[in-house]
PDB file of C-alpha atoms in Angstrom:
ATOM      1  CA  UNK A1182       6.154   0.837   3.421  1.00 39.00           C
ATOM      2  CA  UNK A1183       7.645  -2.565   3.819  1.00 38.00           C
ATOM      3  CA  UNK A1184       7.587  -5.832   1.954  1.00 37.00           C
ATOM      4  CA  UNK A1185       7.760  -5.975  -1.834  1.00 35.00           C
ATOM      5  CA  UNK A1186       5.441  -5.724  -4.788  1.00 40.00           C
ATOM      6  CA  UNK A1187       5.271  -8.938  -6.810  1.00 41.00           C
ATOM      7  CA  UNK A1188       2.442 -10.436  -8.836  1.00 50.00           C
ATOM      8  CA  UNK A1189      -0.186  -9.474  -6.263  1.00 69.00           C
ATOM      9  CA  UNK A1190      -1.600  -5.965  -6.332  1.00 92.00           C
ATOM     10  CA  UNK A1191      -1.496  -4.075  -3.052  1.00 94.00           C
ATOM     11  CA  UNK A1192      -5.292  -4.097  -2.877  1.00 95.00           C
ATOM     12  CA  UNK A1193      -5.384  -7.874  -3.402  1.00 95.00           C
ATOM     13  CA  UNK A1194      -2.776  -8.340  -0.694  1.00 96.00           C
ATOM     14  CA  UNK A1195      -4.649  -6.104   1.769  1.00 97.00           C
ATOM     15  CA  UNK A1196      -7.916  -7.880   0.990  1.00 96.00           C
ATOM     16  CA  UNK A1197      -6.838 -11.538   0.904  1.00 95.00           C
ATOM     17  CA  UNK A1198      -3.777 -11.582   3.148  1.00 96.00           C
ATOM     18  CA  UNK A1199      -3.556 -12.950   6.670  1.00 96.00           C
ATOM     19  CA  UNK A1200      -3.777 -10.015   9.050  1.00 97.00           C
ATOM     20  CA  UNK A1201      -1.494 -10.136  12.102  1.00 96.00           C
ATOM     21  CA  UNK A1202      -1.732  -7.478  14.807  1.00 95.00           C
ATOM     22  CA  UNK A1203       1.714  -6.212  15.809  1.00 93.00           C
ATOM     23  CA  UNK A1204       0.869  -3.242  18.031  1.00 91.00           C
ATOM     24  CA  UNK A1205      -1.449  -0.320  18.683  1.00 88.00           C
ATOM     25  CA  UNK A1206      -1.173   3.361  17.760  1.00 83.00           C
ATOM     26  CA  UNK A1207      -1.825   4.746  21.237  1.00 78.00           C
ATOM     27  CA  UNK A1208      -2.372   8.442  20.430  1.00 74.00           C
ATOM     28  CA  UNK A1209      -5.327   7.736  18.114  1.00 73.00           C
ATOM     29  CA  UNK A1210      -8.849   8.586  19.306  1.00 73.00           C
ATOM     30  CA  UNK A1211     -10.264   5.347  17.868  1.00 81.00           C
ATOM     31  CA  UNK A1212      -8.751   1.865  17.882  1.00 88.00           C
ATOM     32  CA  UNK A1213      -5.855   1.896  15.384  1.00 93.00           C
ATOM     33  CA  UNK A1214      -3.831  -1.313  15.138  1.00 95.00           C
ATOM     34  CA  UNK A1215      -0.480  -1.628  13.402  1.00 96.00           C
ATOM     35  CA  UNK A1216      -0.457  -4.920  11.509  1.00 97.00           C
ATOM     36  CA  UNK A1217       1.274  -6.951   8.888  1.00 96.00           C
ATOM     37  CA  UNK A1218      -0.608  -8.663   6.097  1.00 97.00           C
ATOM     38  CA  UNK A1219       0.862 -11.605   4.188  1.00 96.00           C
ATOM     39  CA  UNK A1220      -0.301 -13.690   1.251  1.00 93.00           C
ATOM     40  CA  UNK A1221       1.450 -15.983  -1.220  1.00 89.00           C
ATOM     41  CA  UNK A1222       4.915 -15.031  -0.002  1.00 90.00           C
ATOM     42  CA  UNK A1223       4.323 -11.275  -0.019  1.00 93.00           C
ATOM     43  CA  UNK A1224       3.952  -9.020   3.010  1.00 95.00           C
ATOM     44  CA  UNK A1225       3.335  -5.353   3.767  1.00 96.00           C
ATOM     45  CA  UNK A1226       2.720  -3.336   6.906  1.00 96.00           C
ATOM     46  CA  UNK A1227      -0.730  -1.851   7.301  1.00 97.00           C
ATOM     47  CA  UNK A1228      -3.167  -0.137   9.638  1.00 96.00           C
ATOM     48  CA  UNK A1229      -6.337  -1.897  10.771  1.00 97.00           C
ATOM     49  CA  UNK A1230      -9.182   0.136  12.261  1.00 96.00           C
ATOM     50  CA  UNK A1231     -11.958  -2.198  13.420  1.00 96.00           C
ATOM     51  CA  UNK A1232     -15.480  -0.815  13.414  1.00 95.00           C
ATOM     52  CA  UNK A1233     -15.854  -2.191  16.956  1.00 92.00           C
ATOM     53  CA  UNK A1234     -13.158   0.252  18.106  1.00 89.00           C
ATOM     54  CA  UNK A1235     -14.856   3.398  16.774  1.00 88.00           C
ATOM     55  CA  UNK A1236     -15.998   5.977  19.313  1.00 87.00           C
ATOM     56  CA  UNK A1237     -19.560   7.246  18.806  1.00 84.00           C
ATOM     57  CA  UNK A1238     -19.773  10.768  17.361  1.00 82.00           C
ATOM     58  CA  UNK A1239     -22.672  13.168  17.782  1.00 80.00           C
ATOM     59  CA  UNK A1240     -22.797  14.142  14.099  1.00 81.00           C
ATOM     60  CA  UNK A1241     -21.957  10.872  12.288  1.00 87.00           C
ATOM     61  CA  UNK A1242     -23.866   7.576  12.360  1.00 81.00           C
ATOM     62  CA  UNK A1243     -22.234   4.955  14.585  1.00 82.00           C
ATOM     63  CA  UNK A1244     -20.073   2.343  12.919  1.00 84.00           C
ATOM     64  CA  UNK A1245     -19.544   4.167   9.605  1.00 93.00           C
ATOM     65  CA  UNK A1246     -16.023   5.604   9.869  1.00 95.00           C
ATOM     66  CA  UNK A1247     -14.316   2.633   8.213  1.00 96.00           C
ATOM     67  CA  UNK A1248     -16.611   2.864   5.194  1.00 97.00           C
ATOM     68  CA  UNK A1249     -15.865   6.587   4.877  1.00 97.00           C
ATOM     69  CA  UNK A1250     -12.139   5.865   4.852  1.00 97.00           C
ATOM     70  CA  UNK A1251     -12.626   3.436   1.965  1.00 98.00           C
ATOM     71  CA  UNK A1252     -14.849   5.940   0.149  1.00 98.00           C
ATOM     72  CA  UNK A1253     -12.084   8.551   0.432  1.00 98.00           C
ATOM     73  CA  UNK A1254      -9.681   6.113  -1.210  1.00 98.00           C
ATOM     74  CA  UNK A1255     -12.202   5.501  -4.005  1.00 97.00           C
ATOM     75  CA  UNK A1256     -12.470   9.243  -4.650  1.00 97.00           C
ATOM     76  CA  UNK A1257      -8.710   9.702  -4.522  1.00 97.00           C
ATOM     77  CA  UNK A1258      -8.260   6.975  -7.119  1.00 97.00           C
ATOM     78  CA  UNK A1259     -10.961   8.517  -9.313  1.00 97.00           C
ATOM     79  CA  UNK A1260      -9.059  11.818  -9.390  1.00 97.00           C
ATOM     80  CA  UNK A1261      -5.936  10.028 -10.601  1.00 97.00           C
ATOM     81  CA  UNK A1262      -3.899  11.813  -7.942  1.00 97.00           C
ATOM     82  CA  UNK A1263      -3.343   8.785  -5.686  1.00 96.00           C
ATOM     83  CA  UNK A1264      -3.424  10.844  -2.497  1.00 98.00           C
ATOM     84  CA  UNK A1265      -4.833   8.165  -0.178  1.00 98.00           C
ATOM     85  CA  UNK A1266      -2.926   4.935   0.509  1.00 97.00           C
ATOM     86  CA  UNK A1267      -4.580   1.734  -0.752  1.00 97.00           C
ATOM     87  CA  UNK A1268      -7.533   1.047   1.559  1.00 98.00           C
ATOM     88  CA  UNK A1269     -10.014  -1.819   1.789  1.00 97.00           C
ATOM     89  CA  UNK A1270     -12.922  -2.914   3.958  1.00 97.00           C
ATOM     90  CA  UNK A1271     -12.509  -6.455   5.258  1.00 97.00           C
ATOM     91  CA  UNK A1272     -12.848  -8.787   8.194  1.00 96.00           C
ATOM     92  CA  UNK A1273     -10.020  -8.946  10.724  1.00 96.00           C
ATOM     93  CA  UNK A1274      -9.132 -10.281  14.179  1.00 95.00           C
ATOM     94  CA  UNK A1275     -11.595  -7.844  15.805  1.00 95.00           C
ATOM     95  CA  UNK A1276     -14.283  -7.911  13.153  1.00 96.00           C
ATOM     96  CA  UNK A1277     -14.901  -5.823  10.065  1.00 97.00           C
ATOM     97  CA  UNK A1278     -12.739  -2.783   9.658  1.00 96.00           C
ATOM     98  CA  UNK A1279     -10.675  -0.582   7.416  1.00 97.00           C
ATOM     99  CA  UNK A1280      -7.242  -1.880   6.379  1.00 98.00           C
ATOM    100  CA  UNK A1281      -4.830   0.597   4.814  1.00 98.00           C
ATOM    101  CA  UNK A1282      -1.282   0.320   3.562  1.00 97.00           C
ATOM    102  CA  UNK A1283       1.180   1.743   6.096  1.00 96.00           C
ATOM    103  CA  UNK A1284       3.162   4.742   4.831  1.00 95.00           C
ATOM    104  CA  UNK A1285       6.297   5.707   6.741  1.00 93.00           C
ATOM    105  CA  UNK A1286       6.670   9.498   6.429  1.00 93.00           C
ATOM    106  CA  UNK A1287       9.895  11.250   5.539  1.00 93.00           C
ATOM    107  CA  UNK A1288      11.032  12.866   8.827  1.00 90.00           C
ATOM    108  CA  UNK A1289      12.975  15.542   6.922  1.00 89.00           C
ATOM    109  CA  UNK A1290       9.957  16.850   5.006  1.00 91.00           C
ATOM    110  CA  UNK A1291       8.412  20.119   6.240  1.00 91.00           C
ATOM    111  CA  UNK A1292       4.820  20.855   5.312  1.00 94.00           C
ATOM    112  CA  UNK A1293       3.796  23.090   8.244  1.00 92.00           C
ATOM    113  CA  UNK A1294       5.651  25.819  10.097  1.00 90.00           C
ATOM    114  CA  UNK A1295       5.215  28.737  12.476  1.00 88.00           C
ATOM    115  CA  UNK A1296       6.861  32.003  11.412  1.00 87.00           C
ATOM    116  CA  UNK A1297       7.215  35.149  13.486  1.00 84.00           C
ATOM    117  CA  UNK A1298       6.242  37.454  10.643  1.00 82.00           C
ATOM    118  CA  UNK A1299       3.035  38.705   9.045  1.00 81.00           C
ATOM    119  CA  UNK A1300       3.925  37.175   5.664  1.00 86.00           C
ATOM    120  CA  UNK A1301       4.188  33.494   4.787  1.00 85.00           C
ATOM    121  CA  UNK A1302       7.322  33.844   2.693  1.00 88.00           C
ATOM    122  CA  UNK A1303       8.239  32.289  -0.628  1.00 92.00           C
ATOM    123  CA  UNK A1304       7.126  28.685  -0.997  1.00 94.00           C
ATOM    124  CA  UNK A1305       4.568  28.935   1.814  1.00 96.00           C
ATOM    125  CA  UNK A1306       0.906  29.863   2.207  1.00 95.00           C
ATOM    126  CA  UNK A1307      -0.576  31.517   5.286  1.00 92.00           C
ATOM    127  CA  UNK A1308      -3.267  29.747   7.300  1.00 90.00           C
ATOM    128  CA  UNK A1309      -3.671  32.286  10.104  1.00 85.00           C
ATOM    129  CA  UNK A1310      -2.312  33.414  13.476  1.00 82.00           C
ATOM    130  CA  UNK A1311      -1.588  30.813  16.140  1.00 77.00           C
ATOM    131  CA  UNK A1312      -1.243  31.440  19.877  1.00 68.00           C
ATOM    132  CA  UNK A1313       2.141  30.092  20.952  1.00 67.00           C
ATOM    133  CA  UNK A1314       2.328  31.799  24.372  1.00 67.00           C
ATOM    134  CA  UNK A1315       0.043  33.847  26.600  1.00 68.00           C
ATOM    135  CA  UNK A1316       1.122  37.111  24.968  1.00 71.00           C
ATOM    136  CA  UNK A1317       2.684  35.853  21.763  1.00 76.00           C
ATOM    137  CA  UNK A1318       1.380  34.719  18.395  1.00 79.00           C
ATOM    138  CA  UNK A1319       2.974  33.395  15.232  1.00 85.00           C
ATOM    139  CA  UNK A1320       1.769  32.854  11.702  1.00 90.00           C
ATOM    140  CA  UNK A1321       0.835  29.268  10.854  1.00 90.00           C
ATOM    141  CA  UNK A1322       1.851  28.433   7.288  1.00 93.00           C
ATOM    142  CA  UNK A1323       1.795  25.370   5.053  1.00 94.00           C
ATOM    143  CA  UNK A1324       3.945  24.510   2.068  1.00 95.00           C
ATOM    144  CA  UNK A1325       2.818  25.787  -1.323  1.00 97.00           C
ATOM    145  CA  UNK A1326       3.170  22.608  -3.383  1.00 96.00           C
ATOM    146  CA  UNK A1327       1.060  21.056  -6.165  1.00 97.00           C
ATOM    147  CA  UNK A1328       0.576  17.916  -4.079  1.00 97.00           C
ATOM    148  CA  UNK A1329      -0.819  19.779  -1.063  1.00 97.00           C
ATOM    149  CA  UNK A1330      -3.030  21.855  -3.329  1.00 98.00           C
ATOM    150  CA  UNK A1331      -4.470  18.695  -4.874  1.00 98.00           C
ATOM    151  CA  UNK A1332      -5.167  17.379  -1.379  1.00 98.00           C
ATOM    152  CA  UNK A1333      -6.963  20.630  -0.524  1.00 98.00           C
ATOM    153  CA  UNK A1334      -9.233  20.028  -3.521  1.00 98.00           C
ATOM    154  CA  UNK A1335      -9.840  16.400  -2.543  1.00 98.00           C
ATOM    155  CA  UNK A1336     -10.696  17.498   1.009  1.00 98.00           C
ATOM    156  CA  UNK A1337     -13.242  19.972  -0.355  1.00 98.00           C
ATOM    157  CA  UNK A1338     -14.782  17.218  -2.484  1.00 98.00           C
ATOM    158  CA  UNK A1339     -15.090  14.683   0.335  1.00 98.00           C
ATOM    159  CA  UNK A1340     -15.955  17.365   2.925  1.00 97.00           C
ATOM    160  CA  UNK A1341     -13.129  16.360   5.236  1.00 97.00           C
ATOM    161  CA  UNK A1342     -13.878  17.424   8.791  1.00 94.00           C
ATOM    162  CA  UNK A1343     -10.428  16.699  10.229  1.00 92.00           C
ATOM    163  CA  UNK A1344      -7.415  17.576   8.060  1.00 95.00           C
ATOM    164  CA  UNK A1345      -4.782  17.867  10.788  1.00 92.00           C
ATOM    165  CA  UNK A1346      -1.060  18.204  10.287  1.00 90.00           C
ATOM    166  CA  UNK A1347      -0.481  14.678  11.530  1.00 89.00           C
ATOM    167  CA  UNK A1348      -2.733  13.378   8.766  1.00 94.00           C
ATOM    168  CA  UNK A1349      -0.266  14.552   6.101  1.00 96.00           C
ATOM    169  CA  UNK A1350       2.311  11.925   5.179  1.00 96.00           C
ATOM    170  CA  UNK A1351       5.122  12.990   2.841  1.00 95.00           C
ATOM    171  CA  UNK A1352       6.718   9.744   1.672  1.00 93.00           C
ATOM    172  CA  UNK A1353      10.480   9.372   1.099  1.00 90.00           C
ATOM    173  CA  UNK A1354       9.826   8.921  -2.655  1.00 90.00           C
ATOM    174  CA  UNK A1355       8.393  12.436  -2.838  1.00 89.00           C
ATOM    175  CA  UNK A1356       4.731  11.432  -2.926  1.00 94.00           C
ATOM    176  CA  UNK A1357       2.199  12.914  -0.517  1.00 97.00           C
ATOM    177  CA  UNK A1358      -0.523  10.939   1.205  1.00 98.00           C
ATOM    178  CA  UNK A1359      -3.454  11.993   3.349  1.00 97.00           C
ATOM    179  CA  UNK A1360      -4.870   9.656   5.984  1.00 96.00           C
ATOM    180  CA  UNK A1361      -7.667   9.543   8.585  1.00 95.00           C
ATOM    181  CA  UNK A1362     -10.782  10.318   6.539  1.00 96.00           C
ATOM    182  CA  UNK A1363     -13.349   8.793   8.886  1.00 95.00           C
ATOM    183  CA  UNK A1364     -15.184  12.084   9.443  1.00 95.00           C
ATOM    184  CA  UNK A1365     -15.767  12.885   5.784  1.00 97.00           C
ATOM    185  CA  UNK A1366     -18.754  12.892   3.402  1.00 97.00           C
ATOM    186  CA  UNK A1367     -21.219  14.553   5.764  1.00 95.00           C
ATOM    187  CA  UNK A1368     -24.209  16.117   4.022  1.00 95.00           C
ATOM    188  CA  UNK A1369     -23.609  19.404   5.887  1.00 93.00           C
ATOM    189  CA  UNK A1370     -20.555  21.597   5.365  1.00 93.00           C
ATOM    190  CA  UNK A1371     -17.976  20.217   7.811  1.00 93.00           C
ATOM    191  CA  UNK A1372     -14.721  21.203   6.088  1.00 95.00           C
ATOM    192  CA  UNK A1373     -12.055  21.684   8.770  1.00 94.00           C
ATOM    193  CA  UNK A1374      -8.496  21.824   7.561  1.00 95.00           C
ATOM    194  CA  UNK A1375      -5.070  23.370   7.919  1.00 94.00           C
ATOM    195  CA  UNK A1376      -4.886  23.781   4.137  1.00 96.00           C
ATOM    196  CA  UNK A1377      -6.683  27.128   3.855  1.00 95.00           C
ATOM    197  CA  UNK A1378      -3.759  28.831   2.116  1.00 95.00           C
ATOM    198  CA  UNK A1379      -5.507  28.800  -1.268  1.00 97.00           C
ATOM    199  CA  UNK A1380      -8.942  29.833   0.066  1.00 96.00           C
ATOM    200  CA  UNK A1381     -10.760  31.938  -2.526  1.00 96.00           C
ATOM    201  CA  UNK A1382      -8.088  31.482  -5.186  1.00 97.00           C
ATOM    202  CA  UNK A1383      -8.870  30.152  -8.650  1.00 98.00           C
ATOM    203  CA  UNK A1384      -8.623  26.404  -9.019  1.00 98.00           C
ATOM    204  CA  UNK A1385      -5.799  25.175 -11.215  1.00 98.00           C
ATOM    205  CA  UNK A1386      -6.623  24.030 -14.745  1.00 98.00           C
ATOM    206  CA  UNK A1387      -5.658  20.538 -13.606  1.00 98.00           C
ATOM    207  CA  UNK A1388      -8.182  20.651 -10.760  1.00 98.00           C
ATOM    208  CA  UNK A1389     -10.954  21.856 -13.069  1.00 98.00           C
ATOM    209  CA  UNK A1390     -10.209  18.967 -15.459  1.00 98.00           C
ATOM    210  CA  UNK A1391     -10.297  16.472 -12.590  1.00 98.00           C
ATOM    211  CA  UNK A1392     -13.582  17.873 -11.244  1.00 98.00           C
ATOM    212  CA  UNK A1393     -15.127  17.638 -14.706  1.00 98.00           C
ATOM    213  CA  UNK A1394     -14.077  13.992 -14.886  1.00 97.00           C
ATOM    214  CA  UNK A1395     -15.415  13.336 -11.376  1.00 98.00           C
ATOM    215  CA  UNK A1396     -18.744  14.858 -12.336  1.00 97.00           C
ATOM    216  CA  UNK A1397     -19.117  12.237 -15.060  1.00 98.00           C
ATOM    217  CA  UNK A1398     -17.756   9.370 -12.956  1.00 98.00           C
ATOM    218  CA  UNK A1399     -20.249  10.117 -10.158  1.00 98.00           C
ATOM    219  CA  UNK A1400     -23.344  10.061 -12.347  1.00 97.00           C
ATOM    220  CA  UNK A1401     -26.073   7.679 -11.102  1.00 96.00           C
ATOM    221  CA  UNK A1402     -25.502   4.113 -12.231  1.00 96.00           C
ATOM    222  CA  UNK A1403     -21.783   4.440 -12.904  1.00 97.00           C
ATOM    223  CA  UNK A1404     -19.370   1.922 -11.325  1.00 97.00           C
ATOM    224  CA  UNK A1405     -17.953   4.561  -8.956  1.00 98.00           C
ATOM    225  CA  UNK A1406     -21.419   5.649  -7.862  1.00 98.00           C
ATOM    226  CA  UNK A1407     -22.380   2.005  -7.278  1.00 97.00           C
ATOM    227  CA  UNK A1408     -19.290   1.371  -5.136  1.00 97.00           C
ATOM    228  CA  UNK A1409     -19.860   4.530  -3.117  1.00 98.00           C
ATOM    229  CA  UNK A1410     -23.505   3.597  -2.663  1.00 97.00           C
ATOM    230  CA  UNK A1411     -22.364   0.568  -0.661  1.00 96.00           C
ATOM    231  CA  UNK A1412     -20.228   2.741   1.626  1.00 97.00           C
ATOM    232  CA  UNK A1413     -22.302   5.925   2.040  1.00 96.00           C
ATOM    233  CA  UNK A1414     -25.967   6.844   2.227  1.00 96.00           C
ATOM    234  CA  UNK A1415     -27.856   8.012  -0.856  1.00 97.00           C
ATOM    235  CA  UNK A1416     -28.046  11.510   0.635  1.00 97.00           C
ATOM    236  CA  UNK A1417     -24.268  11.572   1.175  1.00 97.00           C
ATOM    237  CA  UNK A1418     -23.593  10.512  -2.416  1.00 97.00           C
ATOM    238  CA  UNK A1419     -25.998  13.208  -3.634  1.00 98.00           C
ATOM    239  CA  UNK A1420     -24.229  15.814  -1.485  1.00 97.00           C
ATOM    240  CA  UNK A1421     -20.898  14.650  -2.910  1.00 98.00           C
ATOM    241  CA  UNK A1422     -22.194  15.297  -6.447  1.00 98.00           C
ATOM    242  CA  UNK A1423     -23.397  18.732  -5.349  1.00 98.00           C
ATOM    243  CA  UNK A1424     -19.981  19.643  -3.908  1.00 98.00           C
ATOM    244  CA  UNK A1425     -18.250  18.659  -7.148  1.00 98.00           C
ATOM    245  CA  UNK A1426     -20.755  20.705  -9.146  1.00 98.00           C
ATOM    246  CA  UNK A1427     -20.353  23.616  -6.739  1.00 97.00           C
ATOM    247  CA  UNK A1428     -16.580  23.662  -7.055  1.00 98.00           C
ATOM    248  CA  UNK A1429     -16.854  23.528 -10.843  1.00 97.00           C
ATOM    249  CA  UNK A1430     -19.376  26.350 -10.740  1.00 97.00           C
ATOM    250  CA  UNK A1431     -17.288  28.725  -8.650  1.00 97.00           C
ATOM    251  CA  UNK A1432     -13.941  27.678 -10.107  1.00 97.00           C
ATOM    252  CA  UNK A1433     -12.364  28.594  -6.785  1.00 98.00           C
ATOM    253  CA  UNK A1434     -11.050  26.947  -3.667  1.00 98.00           C
ATOM    254  CA  UNK A1435     -13.673  27.149  -0.877  1.00 96.00           C
ATOM    255  CA  UNK A1436     -13.442  29.620   1.973  1.00 95.00           C
ATOM    256  CA  UNK A1437     -14.422  28.947   5.605  1.00 91.00           C
ATOM    257  CA  UNK A1438     -18.195  28.981   5.951  1.00 82.00           C
ATOM    258  CA  UNK A1439     -18.263  30.669   9.350  1.00 79.00           C
ATOM    259  CA  UNK A1440     -20.865  28.133  10.490  1.00 77.00           C
ATOM    260  CA  UNK A1441     -18.312  25.585  11.664  1.00 75.00           C
ATOM    261  CA  UNK A1442     -14.786  25.866  13.164  1.00 79.00           C
ATOM    262  CA  UNK A1443     -12.448  26.118  10.184  1.00 87.00           C
ATOM    263  CA  UNK A1444      -9.386  24.634  11.915  1.00 85.00           C
ATOM    264  CA  UNK A1445      -9.415  21.141  13.478  1.00 81.00           C
ATOM    265  CA  UNK A1446      -8.437  20.751  17.129  1.00 72.00           C
ATOM    266  CA  UNK A1447      -5.806  19.890  17.999  1.00 68.00           C
ATOM    267  CA  UNK A1448      -4.381  21.199  14.694  1.00 68.00           C
ATOM    268  CA  UNK A1449      -1.479  18.748  14.569  1.00 67.00           C
TER     269      UNK A1449
END
């Protein structure tokens, strides 16, 4: 993150500030522009993903990825966990798009690893075997932290179809952020993630409390439901309510359905 926080909130700055394109994130599958946004003497770095730069997908309506990114931020804020950087939908140099606060990850943080053993080891959770050579496999593991576990719950709620390793941003201040939620909120089960380490385990008491609160916040006619209704279809909002109710009902982290690849590709 750059710039400073003054009297303007980050959301106000992202919404009202002058957006200046600085460069492009080349490895992204859709148009991702690195920008600065400035207003009333304040400035931060941000990411701008114009709707015009979205590639069509066979299973998602065209031109809806930016709205889904904003909806993921709304859900993250409703949990109180703050796992998605501030994100808004606004006009920009290339038309309407998603604008999100830039988070510079801590290069020393390790959230994923490959271990040549059949056990994850203390402080880690096993995802599954990974082919690292023609005749050699290793165990893919992720860190066993409260922050990652919260993100696994959020991903289950929003039905995230693309939780790759590169979408995990551990910030230098110790906070964890998840990014790239454009393929979320589908009405069908699309959960694809590297965070399967808690699959089938009981949800934490904290997660159950948060899901209970979400259930109330998502009721028809509530402010959150109204905001989401402008970003998602009615069927997608209804499916979101059903996922929250389902997680509360089972009290467990979901397991791979078997009807859809459980791990995104490429995984990182």
